[in-house]
Each structure stands twice: as structure tokens, then as C-alpha cells.
PDB file of C-alpha atoms in Angstrom:
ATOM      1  CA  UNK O  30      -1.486  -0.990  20.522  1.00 64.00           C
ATOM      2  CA  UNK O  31      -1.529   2.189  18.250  1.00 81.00           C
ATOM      3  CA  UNK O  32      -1.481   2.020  14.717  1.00 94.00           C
ATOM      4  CA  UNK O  33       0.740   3.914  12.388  1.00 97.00           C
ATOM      5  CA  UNK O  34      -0.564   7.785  12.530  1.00 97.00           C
ATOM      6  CA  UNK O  35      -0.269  10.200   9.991  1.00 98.00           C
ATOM      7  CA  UNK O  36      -0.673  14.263  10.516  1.00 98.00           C
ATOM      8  CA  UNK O  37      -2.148  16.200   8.921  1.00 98.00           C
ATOM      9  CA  UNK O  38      -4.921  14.228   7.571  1.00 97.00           C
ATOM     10  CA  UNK O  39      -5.514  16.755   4.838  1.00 97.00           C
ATOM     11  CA  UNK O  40      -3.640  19.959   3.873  1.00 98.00           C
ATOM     12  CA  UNK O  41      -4.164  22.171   0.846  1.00 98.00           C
ATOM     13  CA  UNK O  42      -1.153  24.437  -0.366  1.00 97.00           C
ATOM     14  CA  UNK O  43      -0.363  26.448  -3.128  1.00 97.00           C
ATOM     15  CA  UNK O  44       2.114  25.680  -5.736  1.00 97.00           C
ATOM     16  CA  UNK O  45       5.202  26.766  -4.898  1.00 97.00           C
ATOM     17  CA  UNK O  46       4.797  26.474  -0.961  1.00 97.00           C
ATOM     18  CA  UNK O  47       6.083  23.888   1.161  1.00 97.00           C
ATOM     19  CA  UNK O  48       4.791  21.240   3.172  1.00 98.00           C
ATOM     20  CA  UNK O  49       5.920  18.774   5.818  1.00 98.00           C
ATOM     21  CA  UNK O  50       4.281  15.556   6.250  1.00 98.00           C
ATOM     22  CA  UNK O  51       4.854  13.362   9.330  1.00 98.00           C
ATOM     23  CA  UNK O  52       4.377   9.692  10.199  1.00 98.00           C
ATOM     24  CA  UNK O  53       4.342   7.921  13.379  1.00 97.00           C
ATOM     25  CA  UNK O  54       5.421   4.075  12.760  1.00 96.00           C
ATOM     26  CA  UNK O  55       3.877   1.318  15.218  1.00 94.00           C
ATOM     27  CA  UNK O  56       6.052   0.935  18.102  1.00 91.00           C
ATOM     28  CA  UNK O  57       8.965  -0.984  17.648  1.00 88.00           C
ATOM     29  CA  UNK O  58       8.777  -0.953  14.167  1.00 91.00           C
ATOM     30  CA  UNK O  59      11.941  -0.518  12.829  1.00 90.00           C
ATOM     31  CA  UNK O  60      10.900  -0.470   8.883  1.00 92.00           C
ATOM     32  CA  UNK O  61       9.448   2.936   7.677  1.00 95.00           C
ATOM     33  CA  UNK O  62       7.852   3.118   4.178  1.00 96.00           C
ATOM     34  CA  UNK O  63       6.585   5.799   2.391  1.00 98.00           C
ATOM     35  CA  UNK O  64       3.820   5.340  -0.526  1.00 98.00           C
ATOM     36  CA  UNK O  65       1.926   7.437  -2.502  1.00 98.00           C
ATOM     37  CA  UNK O  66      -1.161   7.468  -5.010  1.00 96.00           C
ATOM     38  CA  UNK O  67      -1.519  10.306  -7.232  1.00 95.00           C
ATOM     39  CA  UNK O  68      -5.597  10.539  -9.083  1.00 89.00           C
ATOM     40  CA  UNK O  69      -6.154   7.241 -11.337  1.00 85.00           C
ATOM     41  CA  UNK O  70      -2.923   5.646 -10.750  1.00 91.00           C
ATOM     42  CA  UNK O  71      -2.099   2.824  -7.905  1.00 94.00           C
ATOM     43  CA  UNK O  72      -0.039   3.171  -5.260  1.00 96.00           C
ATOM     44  CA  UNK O  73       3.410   3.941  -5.748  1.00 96.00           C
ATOM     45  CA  UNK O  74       6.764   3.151  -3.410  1.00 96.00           C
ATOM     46  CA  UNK O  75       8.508   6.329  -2.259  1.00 97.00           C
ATOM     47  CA  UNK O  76      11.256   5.543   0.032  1.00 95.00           C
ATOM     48  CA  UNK O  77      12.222   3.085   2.640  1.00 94.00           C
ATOM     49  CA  UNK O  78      14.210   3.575   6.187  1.00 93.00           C
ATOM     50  CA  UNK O  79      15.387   0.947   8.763  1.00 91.00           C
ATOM     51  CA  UNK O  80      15.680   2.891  11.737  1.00 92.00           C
ATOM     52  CA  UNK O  81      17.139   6.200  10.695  1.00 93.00           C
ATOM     53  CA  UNK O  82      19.223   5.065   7.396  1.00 93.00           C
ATOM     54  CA  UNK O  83      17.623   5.517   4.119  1.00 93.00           C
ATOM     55  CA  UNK O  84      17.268   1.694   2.440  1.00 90.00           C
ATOM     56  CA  UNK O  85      15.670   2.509  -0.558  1.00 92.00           C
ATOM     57  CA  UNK O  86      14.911   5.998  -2.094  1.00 93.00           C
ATOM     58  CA  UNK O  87      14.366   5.115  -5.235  1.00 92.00           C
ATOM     59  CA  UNK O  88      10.735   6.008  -5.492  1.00 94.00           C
ATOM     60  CA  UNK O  89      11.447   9.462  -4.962  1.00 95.00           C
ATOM     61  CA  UNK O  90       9.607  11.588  -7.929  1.00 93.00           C
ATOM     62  CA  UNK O  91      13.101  14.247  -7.124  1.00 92.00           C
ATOM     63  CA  UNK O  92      14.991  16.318  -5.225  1.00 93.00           C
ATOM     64  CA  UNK O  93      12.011  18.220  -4.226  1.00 96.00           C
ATOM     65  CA  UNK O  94      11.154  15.996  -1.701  1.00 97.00           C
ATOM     66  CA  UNK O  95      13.291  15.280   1.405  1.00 97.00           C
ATOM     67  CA  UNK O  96      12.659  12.596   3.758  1.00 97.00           C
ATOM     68  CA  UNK O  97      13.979  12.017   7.564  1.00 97.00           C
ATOM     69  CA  UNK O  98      13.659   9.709  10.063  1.00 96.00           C
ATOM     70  CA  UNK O  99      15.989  11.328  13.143  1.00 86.00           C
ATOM     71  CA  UNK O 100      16.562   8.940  16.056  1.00 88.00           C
ATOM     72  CA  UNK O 101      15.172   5.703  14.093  1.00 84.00           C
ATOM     73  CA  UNK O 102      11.364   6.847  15.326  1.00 92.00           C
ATOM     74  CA  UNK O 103       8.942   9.578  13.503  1.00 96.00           C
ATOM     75  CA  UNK O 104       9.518  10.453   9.848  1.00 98.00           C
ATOM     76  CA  UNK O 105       9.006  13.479   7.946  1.00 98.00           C
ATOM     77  CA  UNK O 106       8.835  14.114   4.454  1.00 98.00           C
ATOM     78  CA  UNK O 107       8.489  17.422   2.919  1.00 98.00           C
ATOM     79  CA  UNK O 108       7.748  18.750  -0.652  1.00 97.00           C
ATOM     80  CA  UNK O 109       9.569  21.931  -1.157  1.00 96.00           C
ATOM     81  CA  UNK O 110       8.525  23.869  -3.575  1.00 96.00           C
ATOM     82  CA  UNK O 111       5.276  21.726  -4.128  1.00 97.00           C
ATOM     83  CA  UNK O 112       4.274  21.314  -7.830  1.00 97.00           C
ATOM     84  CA  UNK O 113       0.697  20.943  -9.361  1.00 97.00           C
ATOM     85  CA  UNK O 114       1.202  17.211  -9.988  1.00 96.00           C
ATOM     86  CA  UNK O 115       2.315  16.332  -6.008  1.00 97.00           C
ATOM     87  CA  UNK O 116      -1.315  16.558  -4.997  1.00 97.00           C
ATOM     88  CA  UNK O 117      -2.485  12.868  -3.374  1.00 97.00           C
ATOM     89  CA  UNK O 118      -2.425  10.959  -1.048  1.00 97.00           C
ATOM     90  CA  UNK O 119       0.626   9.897   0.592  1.00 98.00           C
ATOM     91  CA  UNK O 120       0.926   6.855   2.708  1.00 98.00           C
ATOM     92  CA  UNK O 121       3.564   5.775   5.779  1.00 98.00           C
ATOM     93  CA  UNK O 122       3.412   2.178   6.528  1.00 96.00           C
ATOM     94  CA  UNK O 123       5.201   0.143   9.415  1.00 94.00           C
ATOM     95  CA  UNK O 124       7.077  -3.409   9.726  1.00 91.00           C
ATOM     96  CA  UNK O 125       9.323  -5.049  12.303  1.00 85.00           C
ATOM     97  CA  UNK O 126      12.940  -5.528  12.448  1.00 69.00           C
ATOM     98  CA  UNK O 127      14.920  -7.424   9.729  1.00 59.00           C
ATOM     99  CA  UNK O 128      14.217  -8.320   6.375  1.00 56.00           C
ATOM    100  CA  UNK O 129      12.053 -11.114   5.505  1.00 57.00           C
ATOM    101  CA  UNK O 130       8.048 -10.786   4.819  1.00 58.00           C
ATOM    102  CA  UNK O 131       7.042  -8.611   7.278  1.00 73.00           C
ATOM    103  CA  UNK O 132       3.593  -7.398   6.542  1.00 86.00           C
ATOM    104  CA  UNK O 133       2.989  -3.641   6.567  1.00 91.00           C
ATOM    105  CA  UNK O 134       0.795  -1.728   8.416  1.00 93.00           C
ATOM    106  CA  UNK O 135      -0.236   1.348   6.963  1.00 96.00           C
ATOM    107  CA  UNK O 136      -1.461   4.666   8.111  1.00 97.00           C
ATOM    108  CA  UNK O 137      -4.637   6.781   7.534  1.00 97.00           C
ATOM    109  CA  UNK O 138      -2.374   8.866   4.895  1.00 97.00           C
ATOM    110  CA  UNK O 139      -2.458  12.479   4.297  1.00 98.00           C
ATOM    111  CA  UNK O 140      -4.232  14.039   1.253  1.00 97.00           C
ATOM    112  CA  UNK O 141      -2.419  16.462   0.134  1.00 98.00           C
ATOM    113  CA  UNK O 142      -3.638  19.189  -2.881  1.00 98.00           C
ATOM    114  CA  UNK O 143      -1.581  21.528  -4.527  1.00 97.00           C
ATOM    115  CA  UNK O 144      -3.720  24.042  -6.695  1.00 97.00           C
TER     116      UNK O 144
ATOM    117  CA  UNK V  19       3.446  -3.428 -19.003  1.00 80.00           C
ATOM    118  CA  UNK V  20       2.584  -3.122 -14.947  1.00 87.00           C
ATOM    119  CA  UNK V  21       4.382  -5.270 -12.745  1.00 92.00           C
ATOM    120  CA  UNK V  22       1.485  -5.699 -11.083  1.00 96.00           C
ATOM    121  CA  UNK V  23      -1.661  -6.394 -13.283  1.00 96.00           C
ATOM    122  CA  UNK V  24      -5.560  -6.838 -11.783  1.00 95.00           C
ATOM    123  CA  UNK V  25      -8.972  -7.990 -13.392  1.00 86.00           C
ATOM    124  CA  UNK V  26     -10.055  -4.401 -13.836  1.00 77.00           C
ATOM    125  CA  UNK V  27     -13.663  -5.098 -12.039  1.00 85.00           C
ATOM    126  CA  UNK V  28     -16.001  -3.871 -10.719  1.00 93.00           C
ATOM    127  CA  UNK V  29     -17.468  -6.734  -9.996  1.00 95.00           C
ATOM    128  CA  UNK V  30     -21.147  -6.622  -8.892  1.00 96.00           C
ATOM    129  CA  UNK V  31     -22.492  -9.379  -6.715  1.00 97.00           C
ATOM    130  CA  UNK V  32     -25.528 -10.512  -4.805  1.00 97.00           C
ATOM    131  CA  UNK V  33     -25.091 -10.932  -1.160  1.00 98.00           C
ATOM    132  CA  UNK V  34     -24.148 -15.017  -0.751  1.00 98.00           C
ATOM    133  CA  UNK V  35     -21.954 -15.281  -4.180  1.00 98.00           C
ATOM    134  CA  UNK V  36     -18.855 -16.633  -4.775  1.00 98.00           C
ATOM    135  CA  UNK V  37     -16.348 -13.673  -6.362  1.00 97.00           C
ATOM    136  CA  UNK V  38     -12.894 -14.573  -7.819  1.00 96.00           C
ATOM    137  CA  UNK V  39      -9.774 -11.948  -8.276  1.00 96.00           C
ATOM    138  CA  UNK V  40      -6.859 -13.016 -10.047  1.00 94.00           C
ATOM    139  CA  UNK V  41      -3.539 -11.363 -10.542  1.00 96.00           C
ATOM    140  CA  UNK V  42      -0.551 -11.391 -12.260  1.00 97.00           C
ATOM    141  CA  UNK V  43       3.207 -10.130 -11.070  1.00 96.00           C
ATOM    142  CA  UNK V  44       6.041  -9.452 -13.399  1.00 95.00           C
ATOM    143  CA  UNK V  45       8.879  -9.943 -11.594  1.00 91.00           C
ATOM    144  CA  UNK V  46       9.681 -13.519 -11.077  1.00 89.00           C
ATOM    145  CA  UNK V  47      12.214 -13.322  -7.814  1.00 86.00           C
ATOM    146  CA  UNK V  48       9.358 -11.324  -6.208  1.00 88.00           C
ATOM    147  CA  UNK V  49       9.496 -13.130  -2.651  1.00 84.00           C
ATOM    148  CA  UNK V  50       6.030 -12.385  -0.793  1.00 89.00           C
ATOM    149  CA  UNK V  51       2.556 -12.088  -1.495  1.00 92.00           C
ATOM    150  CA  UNK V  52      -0.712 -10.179  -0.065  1.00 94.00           C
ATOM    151  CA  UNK V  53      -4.058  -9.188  -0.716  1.00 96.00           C
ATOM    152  CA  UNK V  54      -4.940  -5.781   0.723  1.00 96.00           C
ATOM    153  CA  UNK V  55      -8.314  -3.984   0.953  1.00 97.00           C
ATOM    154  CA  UNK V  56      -8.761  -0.761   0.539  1.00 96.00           C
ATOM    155  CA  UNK V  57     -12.453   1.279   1.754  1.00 96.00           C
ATOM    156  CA  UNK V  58     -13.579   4.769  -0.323  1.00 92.00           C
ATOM    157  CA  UNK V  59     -10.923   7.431   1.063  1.00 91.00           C
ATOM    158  CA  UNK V  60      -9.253   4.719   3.565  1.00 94.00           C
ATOM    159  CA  UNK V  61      -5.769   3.235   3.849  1.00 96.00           C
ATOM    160  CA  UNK V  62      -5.623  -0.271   2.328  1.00 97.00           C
ATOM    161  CA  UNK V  63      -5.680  -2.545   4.978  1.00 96.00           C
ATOM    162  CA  UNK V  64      -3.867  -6.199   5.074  1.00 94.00           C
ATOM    163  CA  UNK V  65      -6.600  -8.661   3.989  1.00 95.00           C
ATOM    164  CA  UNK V  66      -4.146 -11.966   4.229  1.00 93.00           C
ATOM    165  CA  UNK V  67      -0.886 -12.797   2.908  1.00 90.00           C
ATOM    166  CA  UNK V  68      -0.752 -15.663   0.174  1.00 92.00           C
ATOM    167  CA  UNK V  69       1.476 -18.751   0.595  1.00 84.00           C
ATOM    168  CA  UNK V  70       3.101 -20.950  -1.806  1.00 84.00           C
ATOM    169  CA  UNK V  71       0.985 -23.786  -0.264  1.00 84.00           C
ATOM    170  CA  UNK V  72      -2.370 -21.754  -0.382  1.00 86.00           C
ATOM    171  CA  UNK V  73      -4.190 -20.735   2.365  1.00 91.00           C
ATOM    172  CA  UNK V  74      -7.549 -20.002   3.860  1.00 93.00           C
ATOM    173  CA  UNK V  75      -8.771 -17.314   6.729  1.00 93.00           C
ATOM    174  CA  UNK V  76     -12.431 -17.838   6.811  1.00 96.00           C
ATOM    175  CA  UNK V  77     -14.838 -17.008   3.955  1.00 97.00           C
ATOM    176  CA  UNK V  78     -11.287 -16.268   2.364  1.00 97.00           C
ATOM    177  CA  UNK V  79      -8.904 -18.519   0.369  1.00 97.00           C
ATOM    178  CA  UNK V  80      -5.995 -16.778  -1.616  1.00 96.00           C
ATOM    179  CA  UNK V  81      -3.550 -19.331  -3.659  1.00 96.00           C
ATOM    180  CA  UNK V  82      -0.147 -18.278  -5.201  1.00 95.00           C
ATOM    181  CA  UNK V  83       1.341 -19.816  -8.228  1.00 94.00           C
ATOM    182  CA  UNK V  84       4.985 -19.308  -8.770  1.00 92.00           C
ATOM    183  CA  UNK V  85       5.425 -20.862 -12.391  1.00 93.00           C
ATOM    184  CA  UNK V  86       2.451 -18.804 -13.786  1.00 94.00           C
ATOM    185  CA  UNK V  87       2.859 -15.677 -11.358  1.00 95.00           C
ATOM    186  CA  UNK V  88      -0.158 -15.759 -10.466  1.00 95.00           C
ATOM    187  CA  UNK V  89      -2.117 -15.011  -7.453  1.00 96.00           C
ATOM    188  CA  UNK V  90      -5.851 -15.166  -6.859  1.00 96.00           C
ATOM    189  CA  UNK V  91      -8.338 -14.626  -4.189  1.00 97.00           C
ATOM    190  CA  UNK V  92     -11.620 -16.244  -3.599  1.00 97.00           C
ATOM    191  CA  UNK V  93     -14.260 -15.030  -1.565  1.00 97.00           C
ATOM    192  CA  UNK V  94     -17.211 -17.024  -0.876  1.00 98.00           C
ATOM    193  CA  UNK V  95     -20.579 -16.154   0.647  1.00 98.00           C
ATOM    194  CA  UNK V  96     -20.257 -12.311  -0.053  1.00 98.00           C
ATOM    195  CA  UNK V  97     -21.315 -10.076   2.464  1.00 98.00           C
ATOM    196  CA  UNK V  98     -22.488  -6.257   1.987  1.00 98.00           C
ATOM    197  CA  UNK V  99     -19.006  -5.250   4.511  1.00 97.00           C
ATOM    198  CA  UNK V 100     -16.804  -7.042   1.555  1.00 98.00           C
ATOM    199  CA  UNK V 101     -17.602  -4.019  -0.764  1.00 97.00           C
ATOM    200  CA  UNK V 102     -14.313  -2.621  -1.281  1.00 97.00           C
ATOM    201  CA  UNK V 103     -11.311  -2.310  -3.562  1.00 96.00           C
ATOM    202  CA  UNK V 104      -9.309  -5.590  -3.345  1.00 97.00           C
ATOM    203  CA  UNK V 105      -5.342  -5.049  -4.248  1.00 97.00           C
ATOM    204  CA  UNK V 106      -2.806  -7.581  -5.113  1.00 97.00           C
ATOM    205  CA  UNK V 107       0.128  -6.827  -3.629  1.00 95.00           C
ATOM    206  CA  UNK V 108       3.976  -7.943  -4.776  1.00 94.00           C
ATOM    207  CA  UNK V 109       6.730  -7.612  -1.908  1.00 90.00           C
ATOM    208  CA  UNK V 110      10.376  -7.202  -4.147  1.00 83.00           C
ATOM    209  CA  UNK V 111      13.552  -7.115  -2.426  1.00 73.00           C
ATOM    210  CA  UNK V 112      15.046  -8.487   1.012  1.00 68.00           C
ATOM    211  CA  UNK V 113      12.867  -5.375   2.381  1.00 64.00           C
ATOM    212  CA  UNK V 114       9.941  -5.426   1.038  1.00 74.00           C
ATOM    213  CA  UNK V 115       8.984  -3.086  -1.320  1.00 89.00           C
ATOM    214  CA  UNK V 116       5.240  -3.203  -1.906  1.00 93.00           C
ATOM    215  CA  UNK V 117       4.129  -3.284  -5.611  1.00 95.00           C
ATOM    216  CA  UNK V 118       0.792  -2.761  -5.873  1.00 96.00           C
ATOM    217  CA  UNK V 119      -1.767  -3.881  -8.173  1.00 96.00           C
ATOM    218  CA  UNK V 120      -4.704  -1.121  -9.349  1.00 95.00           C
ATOM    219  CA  UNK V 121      -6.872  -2.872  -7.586  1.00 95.00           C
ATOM    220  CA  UNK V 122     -10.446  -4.654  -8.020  1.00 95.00           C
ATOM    221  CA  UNK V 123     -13.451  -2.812  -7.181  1.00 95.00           C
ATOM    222  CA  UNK V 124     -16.206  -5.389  -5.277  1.00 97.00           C
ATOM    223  CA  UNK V 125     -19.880  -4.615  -4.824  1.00 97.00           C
ATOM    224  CA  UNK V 126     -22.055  -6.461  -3.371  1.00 97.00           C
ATOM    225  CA  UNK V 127     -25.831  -5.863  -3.476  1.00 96.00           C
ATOM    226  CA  UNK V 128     -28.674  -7.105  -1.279  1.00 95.00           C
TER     227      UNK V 128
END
């Protein structure tokens, strides 16, 4: 069975550009996370979907970043316009159905620098 | 203060050892437990999840106390593949929002 996937693995922008990010959960995982560590600090919670709706977007740094999940399957999230301080390395993770303690699968995560 | 909070490490150990992590969580509805590791430049990768009751995969042993919010993870006869970062991991809410520790650096030496 395939893991989650990230693309791109890497990408290097420049401030003020945009970027879109995409994550491809394990199938028939219905809980979407998306994490991200920034240099020196742990990782940090982003947002959350169950199938396409939005659970939890509270991790959200602000409303320059946009996150979708059309049709409850990939997700996208894009930085638009990227700032200095966006560059890490952002993380999509996986879970099944329901709530509970579902463990989470994570992908390879894409390293993203803004200069 | 972090809701998650790690022995800052590293730790530096001869192959064979016995290492310890411990951890403390915040947050005392926090409802689910895991140790993660984590390689240079890797995703962190589920190590075990930790029970109220304890419990043991292996060379591994992880044990969760609720009244002192503590979690710890044991590792005994240390190979050279166990050098890694080891993070504690707090699930909060009905979906399970990771928290993560910084994590605990391990290396283990021949």
C-alpha cells in the first residue's frame, strides 16, 4: 500500500511569489493533516480536514495560506504571497475514518525556502 | 511553557546501553499518546503508541502516566539504526491534533 506522498519535495521561491503544495493521503484515509516545522522550532499543527470539510484550521499562521481538499481525496495548500519566515518544511499526514486515536502517517514533506 | 516538553538530549550511547526519554504534556484531557522518530531530513515516523497500561514492542517499552503527565520511553540494547531524534507526541481533541514534543536527539556509538 502507498504511503502518504508529498510533491514537490523541495521548491525555492522568492518572497512575494506563490506556491502550491500538494499531498496525497493513504487510501481511504479520510483524516488529512497538515504540519509544519519552521528552523529550531518543533513541529507545528496547521489544519485538519475529514474528507473535504475543514475540522480544524486553527494552526493556520493567516490568511496567506489557503488550504483545499476537493472531492474528500488530494489536498493543496498554497502560500500566496510567500513571506521570508514561511520557509520549512511542511508536513501532510493521513488517518482513517472517525475520531478516536488513529495514528498518523506522515509524508516525506516538502521543504520549502523563501529568500 | 510548551505543552509538550522533552529531555533536551543528545544523548550519546555505546552500542548495547540502556537509554531513557521522558516527557511531559500540559494538557491534562489530552486523550492519546505516541513516540515518533524522526531520521536527519526525514518525516517522523510512528515508533509506538503509549497505553495507559504500558506497553512493550521489542527492544522498546514506552509507559504513560496520567496523574503526573508523563510519558517515557525505554530503549534497551541500543543499536547504531536507533540514532535518531525521538519525539513525544500528545494527540488533543476527538481528532487528533498532534502536539509535538522538540524532540530527543539519540546517538549511539560503536
Amino acid at each position: 500500500e502507498a504511503g502518504v506522498t508529498q510533491f514537490p519535495s523541495h521548491s525555492v521561491i522568492e518572497k512575494g511569489q506563490t506556491v502550491t503544495l500538494r499531498c496525497d493521503p493513504i487510501s481511504g484515509h479520510d483524516n488529512l493533516y497538515w504540519y509544519r516545522r519552521v528552523m529550531g522550532k518543533e513541529i507545528k499543527f496547521l489544519l485538519h480536514f475529514v474528507k473535504e470539510s475543514k475540522q480544524d484550521e486553527s494552526g493556520m499562521p493567516n490568511n496567506r495560506f489557503l488550504a483545499e481538499r476537493t472531492g474528500g481525496t488530494y489536498s493543496t495548500l498554497k502560500v500566496q504571497p510567500a513571506e521570508l519566515e514561511d520557509s520549512g518544511v511542511y508536513f501532510c499526514a493521513s488517518s482513517q475514518r472517525g475520531q478516536g486515536t488513529y495514528e498518523q502517517y506522515f509524508g516525506p514533506g516538502t521543504r520549502l525556502t523563501v529568500t | 511553557r510548551k505543552e509538550v516538553e522533552q529531555d533536551p538530549g543528545p544523548f550519546n550511547v555505546p552500542e548495547g546501553a540502556t537509554v531513557a526519554f521522558n516527557c511531559t504534556y500540559s494538557n491534562s484531557a489530552s486523550q492519546s499518546f505516541f513516540w515518533y522518530r524522526q531520521d536527519c531530513r526525514k518525516e517522523p515516523k510512528l515508533l509506538m503508541s503509549v497505553y495507559s497500561s504500558g506497553n512493550e514492542d521489542g527492544r522498546f517499552t514506552a509507559q504513560l502516566n496520567r496523574a503526573s503527565q508523563y510519558i517515557s520511553l525505554l530503549i534497551r540494547d541500543s543499536k547504531l539504526s536507533d540514532s535518531a531524534t525521538y519525539l513525544c507526541v500528545v494527540g488533543s481533541g476527538g481528532y487528533n491534533k498532534l502536539i509535538f514534543g522538540a524532540g530527543t536527539r539519540l546517538a549511539v556509538h560503536p
